[in-house]
Short mmCIF file of C-alpha atoms in Angstrom, two decimals:
data_model
loop_
_atom_site.label_atom_id
_atom_site.label_comp_id
_atom_site.label_asym_id
_atom_site.label_seq_id
_atom_site.Cartn_x
_atom_site.Cartn_y
_atom_site.Cartn_z
CA UNK A 346 -5.59 -35.24 -2.96
CA UNK A 347 -5.27 -33.73 0.48
CA UNK A 348 -1.53 -34.34 0.76
CA UNK A 349 -1.03 -33.00 -2.79
CA UNK A 350 -2.92 -29.82 -1.88
CA UNK A 351 -0.73 -29.26 1.18
CA UNK A 352 2.46 -29.90 -0.80
CA UNK A 353 1.32 -27.43 -3.43
CA UNK A 354 0.59 -24.79 -0.79
CA UNK A 355 3.92 -25.24 1.02
CA UNK A 356 5.81 -25.07 -2.28
CA UNK A 357 4.20 -21.77 -3.25
CA UNK A 358 4.56 -20.38 0.26
CA UNK A 359 8.26 -21.27 0.53
CA UNK A 360 9.01 -19.65 -2.82
CA UNK A 361 7.25 -16.39 -1.98
CA UNK A 362 8.51 -16.28 1.63
CA UNK A 363 12.14 -16.72 0.57
CA UNK A 364 11.83 -13.96 -2.03
CA UNK A 365 10.23 -11.55 0.47
CA UNK A 366 12.78 -12.26 3.21
CA UNK A 367 15.69 -11.96 0.77
CA UNK A 368 14.47 -8.58 -0.52
CA UNK A 369 13.92 -7.25 3.00
CA UNK A 370 17.33 -8.40 4.25
CA UNK A 371 19.21 -7.08 1.22
CA UNK A 372 17.46 -3.73 1.67
CA UNK A 373 18.38 -3.79 5.37
CA UNK A 374 22.07 -4.38 4.58
CA UNK A 375 22.20 -1.37 2.24
CA UNK A 376 20.29 0.95 4.57
CA UNK A 377 22.12 -0.08 7.74
CA UNK A 378 25.55 0.23 6.14
CA UNK A 379 24.77 3.66 4.72
CA UNK A 380 23.33 4.82 8.05
CA UNK A 381 26.64 3.94 9.76
CA UNK A 382 28.81 5.30 6.97
CA UNK A 383 29.82 8.44 8.91
CA UNK A 384 30.86 6.41 11.95
CA UNK A 385 32.75 3.91 9.79
CA UNK A 386 34.71 6.69 8.07
CA UNK A 387 35.24 8.65 11.29
CA UNK A 388 36.89 5.72 13.06
CA UNK A 389 38.76 4.49 9.97
CA UNK A 390 36.94 1.17 9.84
CA UNK A 391 37.53 -0.66 6.56
CA UNK A 392 34.77 -1.47 4.08
CA UNK A 393 34.99 -5.21 4.74
CA UNK A 394 34.92 -4.73 8.52
CA UNK A 395 31.96 -2.36 8.31
CA UNK A 396 30.08 -4.75 6.05
CA UNK A 397 30.86 -7.63 8.41
CA UNK A 398 29.39 -5.57 11.28
CA UNK A 399 26.12 -5.28 9.33
CA UNK A 400 26.07 -8.91 8.18
CA UNK A 401 26.48 -10.14 11.75
CA UNK A 402 23.08 -8.63 12.51
CA UNK A 403 21.31 -10.59 9.76
CA UNK A 404 20.26 -13.57 11.97
CA UNK A 405 18.67 -11.14 14.46
CA UNK A 406 16.96 -9.16 11.71
CA UNK A 407 15.78 -12.36 10.02
CA UNK A 408 13.98 -13.28 13.24
CA UNK A 409 12.55 -9.76 13.56
CA UNK A 410 11.23 -9.70 9.98
CA UNK A 411 9.98 -13.31 9.90
CA UNK A 412 6.43 -12.56 11.19
CA UNK A 413 5.94 -9.82 8.58
CA UNK A 414 7.39 -11.98 5.81
CA UNK A 415 5.16 -14.86 6.87
CA UNK A 416 2.06 -12.68 6.82
CA UNK A 417 2.79 -11.24 3.37
CA UNK A 418 3.65 -14.66 1.93
CA UNK A 419 0.42 -16.22 3.26
CA UNK A 420 -1.64 -13.33 1.86
CA UNK A 421 0.06 -13.72 -1.52
CA UNK A 422 -0.48 -17.50 -1.69
CA UNK A 423 -4.16 -17.35 -0.77
CA UNK A 424 -4.63 -14.18 -2.81
CA UNK A 425 -3.26 -15.87 -5.94
CA UNK A 426 -5.39 -18.95 -5.30
CA UNK A 427 -8.37 -16.66 -4.75
CA UNK A 428 -7.79 -14.75 -7.99
CA UNK A 429 -7.34 -17.98 -9.98
CA UNK A 430 -10.64 -19.33 -8.65
CA UNK A 431 -8.90 -22.22 -6.89
CA UNK A 432 -10.41 -21.36 -3.50
CA UNK A 433 -13.91 -21.35 -4.96
CA UNK A 434 -13.31 -24.75 -6.58
CA UNK A 435 -11.94 -26.22 -3.35
CA UNK A 436 -14.84 -24.89 -1.27
CA UNK A 437 -17.37 -26.25 -3.79
CA UNK A 438 -15.68 -29.65 -3.42
CA UNK A 439 -16.54 -29.68 0.27
CA UNK A 440 -13.15 -28.58 1.65
CA UNK A 441 -13.66 -26.24 4.59
CA UNK A 442 -11.92 -22.94 5.17
CA UNK A 443 -10.33 -24.29 8.34
CA UNK A 444 -8.70 -27.16 6.44
CA UNK A 445 -7.22 -24.67 3.97
CA UNK A 446 -5.74 -22.71 6.88
CA UNK A 447 -4.03 -25.80 8.34
CA UNK A 448 -0.79 -25.55 6.27
CA UNK A 449 -0.52 -21.85 7.11
CA UNK A 450 -0.77 -22.63 10.83
CA UNK A 451 1.88 -25.34 10.46
CA UNK A 452 4.14 -22.87 8.66
CA UNK A 453 3.61 -20.36 11.47
CA UNK A 454 4.46 -22.93 14.15
CA UNK A 455 7.55 -24.04 12.24
CA UNK A 456 8.86 -20.51 11.79
CA UNK A 457 8.12 -19.69 15.45
CA UNK A 458 10.23 -22.68 16.50
CA UNK A 459 12.97 -21.56 14.09
CA UNK A 460 12.96 -18.09 15.67
CA UNK A 461 13.30 -19.60 19.16
CA UNK A 462 16.14 -21.83 17.94
CA UNK A 463 17.99 -18.85 16.45
CA UNK A 464 17.44 -16.87 19.66
CA UNK A 465 18.97 -19.66 21.70
CA UNK A 466 21.95 -20.40 19.44
CA UNK A 467 23.11 -18.15 16.60
CA UNK A 468 21.70 -14.72 17.47
CA UNK A 469 23.47 -14.26 20.87
CA UNK A 470 26.86 -15.06 19.29
CA UNK A 471 26.40 -12.91 16.19
CA UNK A 472 25.00 -9.92 18.11
CA UNK A 473 27.82 -10.12 20.68
CA UNK A 474 30.39 -9.87 17.88
CA UNK A 475 28.45 -7.12 16.13
CA UNK A 476 28.16 -5.09 19.34
CA UNK A 477 31.87 -5.61 20.00
CA UNK A 478 32.69 -3.97 16.66
CA UNK A 479 30.22 -1.17 17.29
CA UNK A 480 31.33 -0.24 20.81
CA UNK A 481 35.06 -0.92 20.50
CA UNK A 482 35.96 -0.13 16.88
CA UNK A 483 33.22 2.34 15.90
CA UNK A 484 32.91 4.30 19.14
CA UNK A 485 34.84 7.00 20.96
CA UNK A 486 34.05 5.63 24.43
CA UNK A 487 37.23 3.56 24.62
CA UNK A 488 37.27 3.77 28.42
CA UNK A 489 34.27 1.49 28.74
CA UNK A 490 34.61 -2.26 28.76
CA UNK A 491 31.17 -3.84 28.86
CA UNK A 492 30.18 -7.42 29.41
CA UNK A 493 26.79 -9.08 29.45
CA UNK A 494 26.35 -8.91 33.18
CA UNK A 495 28.36 -5.92 34.40
CA UNK A 496 30.16 -2.78 33.25
CA UNK A 497 33.73 -1.59 33.79
CA UNK A 498 34.52 2.11 33.33
CA UNK A 499 38.00 3.66 33.21
CA UNK A 500 38.09 7.40 33.86
CA UNK A 501 41.55 8.97 34.35
CA UNK A 502 43.07 7.10 37.30
CA UNK A 503 39.73 5.69 38.47
CA UNK A 504 38.37 2.27 37.64
CA UNK A 505 34.64 1.85 38.32
CA UNK A 506 32.63 -1.34 38.26
CA UNK A 507 28.82 -1.33 38.00
CA UNK A 508 27.22 -4.61 38.94
CA UNK A 509 23.73 -3.75 37.71
CA UNK A 510 22.19 -1.06 35.53
CA UNK A 511 18.45 -0.53 35.19
CA UNK A 512 17.83 0.91 31.69
CA UNK A 513 14.23 1.86 32.49
CA UNK A 514 14.96 3.83 35.67
CA UNK A 515 18.50 4.77 34.54
CA UNK A 516 19.93 3.89 37.94
CA UNK A 517 22.95 1.82 38.94
CA UNK A 518 23.52 -0.60 41.82
CA UNK A 519 26.48 -2.43 43.28
CA UNK A 520 29.01 0.29 42.41
CA UNK A 521 32.73 0.01 43.21
CA UNK A 522 35.15 2.84 42.36
CA UNK A 523 38.88 2.26 42.81
CA UNK A 524 41.44 5.09 42.50
CA UNK A 525 45.07 4.30 41.77
CA UNK A 526 48.11 6.45 42.64
CA UNK A 527 51.18 7.02 40.48
CA UNK A 528 52.66 3.70 41.59
CA UNK A 529 49.52 1.81 40.61
CA UNK A 530 48.62 1.22 44.24
CA UNK A 531 45.07 1.61 45.50
CA UNK A 532 44.78 5.05 47.10
CA UNK A 533 41.02 4.90 47.74
CA UNK A 534 38.01 2.70 47.19
CA UNK A 535 34.34 3.60 47.20
CA UNK A 536 31.57 1.00 47.56
CA UNK A 537 27.97 2.12 47.09
CA UNK A 538 24.69 0.25 47.16
CA UNK A 539 23.10 2.32 44.38
CA UNK A 540 23.32 5.57 42.48
CA UNK A 541 21.66 7.93 39.99
CA UNK A 542 22.62 10.70 37.58
CA UNK A 543 21.86 14.32 38.48
CA UNK A 544 23.13 17.62 37.05
CA UNK A 545 26.11 16.17 35.23
CA UNK A 546 27.40 13.89 37.97
CA UNK A 547 26.62 10.57 39.56
CA UNK A 548 25.17 10.59 43.08
CA UNK A 549 25.98 7.43 45.03
CA UNK A 550 23.95 6.34 48.06
CA UNK A 551 24.89 4.23 51.10
CA UNK A 552 28.58 4.87 50.52
CA UNK A 553 31.53 3.23 52.26
CA UNK A 554 34.83 4.94 51.38
CA UNK A 555 38.30 3.67 52.23
CA UNK A 556 41.19 6.13 51.85
CA UNK A 557 44.80 5.08 52.25
CA UNK A 558 46.91 7.11 54.72
CA UNK A 559 50.66 6.63 54.04
CA UNK A 560 51.57 7.98 57.50
CA UNK A 561 49.89 5.13 59.32
CA UNK A 562 50.15 2.66 56.46
CA UNK A 563 46.45 1.81 56.68
CA UNK A 564 43.03 2.91 55.40
CA UNK A 565 40.60 5.37 56.92
CA UNK A 566 37.04 4.15 56.63
CA UNK A 567 34.23 6.69 56.18
CA UNK A 568 30.53 5.95 55.82
CA UNK A 569 28.33 8.51 54.06
CA UNK A 570 24.65 8.49 53.04
CA UNK A 571 25.50 10.17 49.72
CA UNK A 572 28.53 11.11 47.67
CA UNK A 573 28.98 12.66 44.24
CA UNK A 574 31.57 11.33 41.80
CA UNK A 575 32.54 12.33 38.27
CA UNK A 576 32.52 9.73 35.51
CA UNK A 577 32.88 10.40 31.81
CA UNK A 578 29.66 8.53 31.10
CA UNK A 579 25.99 9.45 30.97
CA UNK A 580 22.93 7.24 31.53
CA UNK A 581 22.15 7.28 27.79
CA UNK A 582 25.61 5.86 27.13
CA UNK A 583 24.89 3.05 29.56
CA UNK A 584 21.52 2.44 27.93
CA UNK A 585 23.20 1.91 24.57
CA UNK A 586 25.98 -0.27 25.94
CA UNK A 587 24.54 -2.15 28.90
CA UNK A 588 21.14 -3.17 27.61
CA UNK A 589 22.29 -6.03 25.39
CA UNK A 590 19.68 -8.67 26.07
CA UNK A 591 19.87 -9.60 22.39
CA UNK A 592 23.29 -11.05 23.23
CA UNK A 593 21.69 -13.48 25.65
CA UNK A 594 19.58 -16.51 24.99
CA UNK A 595 16.41 -17.12 26.96
CA UNK A 596 18.26 -19.57 29.19
CA UNK A 597 21.10 -17.14 29.89
CA UNK A 598 18.70 -14.28 30.53
CA UNK A 599 16.66 -16.42 32.93
CA UNK A 600 19.82 -17.23 34.91
CA UNK A 601 20.79 -13.56 34.92
CA UNK A 602 17.33 -12.53 36.19
CA UNK A 603 17.61 -15.12 38.97
CA UNK A 604 21.05 -13.80 39.91
CA UNK A 605 19.95 -10.16 39.93
CA UNK A 606 16.82 -10.96 41.96
CA UNK A 607 18.81 -13.01 44.47
CA UNK A 608 21.17 -10.05 44.97
CA UNK A 609 18.19 -7.85 45.80
CA UNK A 610 18.11 -5.73 42.64
CA UNK A 611 15.06 -4.90 40.56
CA UNK A 612 15.15 -7.08 37.42
CA UNK A 613 11.84 -5.90 35.92
CA UNK A 614 13.40 -4.66 32.69
CA UNK A 615 15.20 -7.93 32.10
CA UNK A 616 12.13 -9.97 33.00
CA UNK A 617 10.15 -8.19 30.29
CA UNK A 618 12.87 -8.96 27.74
CA UNK A 619 13.09 -12.55 28.96
CA UNK A 620 9.38 -13.24 28.53
CA UNK A 621 9.44 -11.36 25.25
CA UNK A 622 11.87 -13.89 23.79
CA UNK A 623 9.10 -16.49 23.97
CA UNK A 624 6.11 -14.22 23.34
CA UNK A 625 7.36 -12.58 20.14
CA UNK A 626 7.82 -15.80 18.07
CA UNK A 627 4.23 -16.79 18.89
CA UNK A 628 3.05 -13.94 16.67
CA UNK A 629 3.91 -16.16 13.67
CA UNK A 630 0.81 -18.24 14.40
CA UNK A 631 -1.32 -15.12 14.61
CA UNK A 632 0.15 -13.74 11.38
CA UNK A 633 -0.63 -17.04 9.65
CA UNK A 634 -4.28 -16.84 10.77
CA UNK A 635 -4.63 -13.22 9.75
CA UNK A 636 -2.84 -13.70 6.44
CA UNK A 637 -5.08 -16.63 5.51
CA UNK A 638 -8.23 -14.73 6.43
CA UNK A 639 -7.09 -11.69 4.43
CA UNK A 640 -6.06 -13.69 1.37
CA UNK A 641 -9.46 -15.40 1.23
CA UNK A 642 -11.41 -12.14 1.27
CA UNK A 643 -13.39 -11.15 -1.78
CA UNK A 644 -11.65 -7.81 -2.31
CA UNK A 645 -8.25 -9.54 -2.57
CA UNK A 646 -9.49 -11.55 -5.57
CA UNK A 647 -9.54 -8.41 -7.70
CA UNK A 648 -6.95 -6.31 -5.88
CA UNK A 649 -4.09 -8.22 -4.28
CA UNK A 650 -2.01 -5.08 -3.49
CA UNK A 651 -4.83 -3.90 -1.19
CA UNK A 652 -4.60 -7.18 0.70
CA UNK A 653 -0.83 -6.73 1.03
CA UNK A 654 -1.40 -3.18 2.32
CA UNK A 655 -3.85 -4.54 4.92
CA UNK A 656 -1.17 -7.03 6.01
CA UNK A 657 1.48 -4.33 6.34
CA UNK A 658 -0.94 -2.22 8.38
CA UNK A 659 -1.67 -5.17 10.64
CA UNK A 660 2.07 -5.71 11.21
CA UNK A 661 2.61 -2.08 12.19
CA UNK A 662 -0.40 -2.18 14.49
CA UNK A 663 0.89 -5.30 16.24
CA UNK A 664 4.41 -3.89 16.70
CA UNK A 665 2.95 -0.67 18.07
CA UNK A 666 0.74 -2.49 20.60
CA UNK A 667 3.55 -4.92 21.53
CA UNK A 668 5.98 -2.04 22.10
CA UNK A 669 3.39 -0.07 24.07
CA UNK A 670 2.49 -2.93 26.41
CA UNK A 671 6.19 -3.81 26.83
CA UNK A 672 6.87 -0.20 27.86
CA UNK A 673 4.12 -0.55 30.46
CA UNK A 674 6.01 -3.56 31.74
CA UNK A 675 9.28 -1.61 31.90
CA UNK A 676 7.44 1.10 33.85
CA UNK A 677 6.05 -1.56 36.24
CA UNK A 678 2.47 -0.69 35.33
CA UNK A 679 1.90 -4.26 34.14
CA UNK A 680 3.47 -7.53 35.34
CA UNK A 681 6.36 -8.49 33.03
CA UNK A 682 4.74 -11.65 31.65
CA UNK A 683 1.38 -9.97 31.05
CA UNK A 684 3.08 -6.98 29.41
CA UNK A 685 4.48 -9.07 26.54
CA UNK A 686 1.70 -11.65 26.21
CA UNK A 687 -1.37 -9.40 26.34
CA UNK A 688 -0.85 -8.16 22.77
CA UNK A 689 -0.62 -11.78 21.54
CA UNK A 690 -3.85 -12.70 23.30
CA UNK A 691 -5.67 -9.66 21.90
CA UNK A 692 -4.47 -10.21 18.32
CA UNK A 693 -5.12 -13.95 18.53
CA UNK A 694 -8.76 -13.22 19.36
CA UNK A 695 -8.96 -10.66 16.55
CA UNK A 696 -7.37 -13.09 14.10
CA UNK A 697 -9.80 -15.88 15.00
CA UNK A 698 -12.81 -13.56 14.64
CA UNK A 699 -11.43 -12.30 11.31
CA UNK A 700 -11.06 -15.87 10.07
CA UNK A 701 -14.54 -16.93 11.23
CA UNK A 702 -16.03 -14.03 9.26
CA UNK A 703 -14.22 -15.10 6.08
CA UNK A 704 -16.63 -15.61 3.23
#
């Protein structure tokens, strides 16, 4: 009887979850393609190529929407059982509420593991290809070649390399600017420890400049505390192009954080994203708890749409709190690990209390 009950629950859950996820993803494809229609037409990108750009983001969006889809599916399954009187019959047979929640928890754990697997394998590859189309075929900033770990900028006869960009502070570090003459020989090179953007130009600090003197056939070396340079790129452009942690798996991001820290740069932003890759999937367990508790409530028996609305509100509340605490981590007001896990701890406690109070 027990195994049959679990099989019945998983069958209903899988059916509803697949329908919800499919509807959400199809809606996402239409909205995302239409939102990029102007850019696609402006840069003469074909329909198939533009659609492929959107489809490449589906694994990432599947992982993002999974907690919400899980919550709604669990509410629907328990809500339907509640309305049909099945929950009352099971409880009168001596089956506890906590036993009924067990398959929902298992579903949450399974989907959390699936999200981590996608984050480590498929998502980095698909997002890298999607971002390549966006920044190379659907963008006017053709002078920027960006990789996962550094940025190359071509501006007139200057080639600049930025070793590290902090999206939160909008500062750069490990900057090298090389200027070529008409014969493609290096006429000057600037090395700077760090820099920032001010009044339309980049201000570099701790600068070492080498300028070639053809009369002596050698370079003059000048050391300056600050120097302004002109680059056809603003911090917001770097934010859009350099902050691509969704192209990295947790393992890759952990190695990158270790590299950046070893070089003496502040890796706070990337630490928050790194811990977030493990913290965010855990919300599936919390959504399963909350969905079960909501679906078993008395008001859902007569009004399932209200239960679904409660679930949607809970999702928005979690994403708001998660984003807020993560921003505190970016701003260094909270330690990176605490910034992404505190929302999970708070909502886990709320979910457990909500379940205990279930009638």
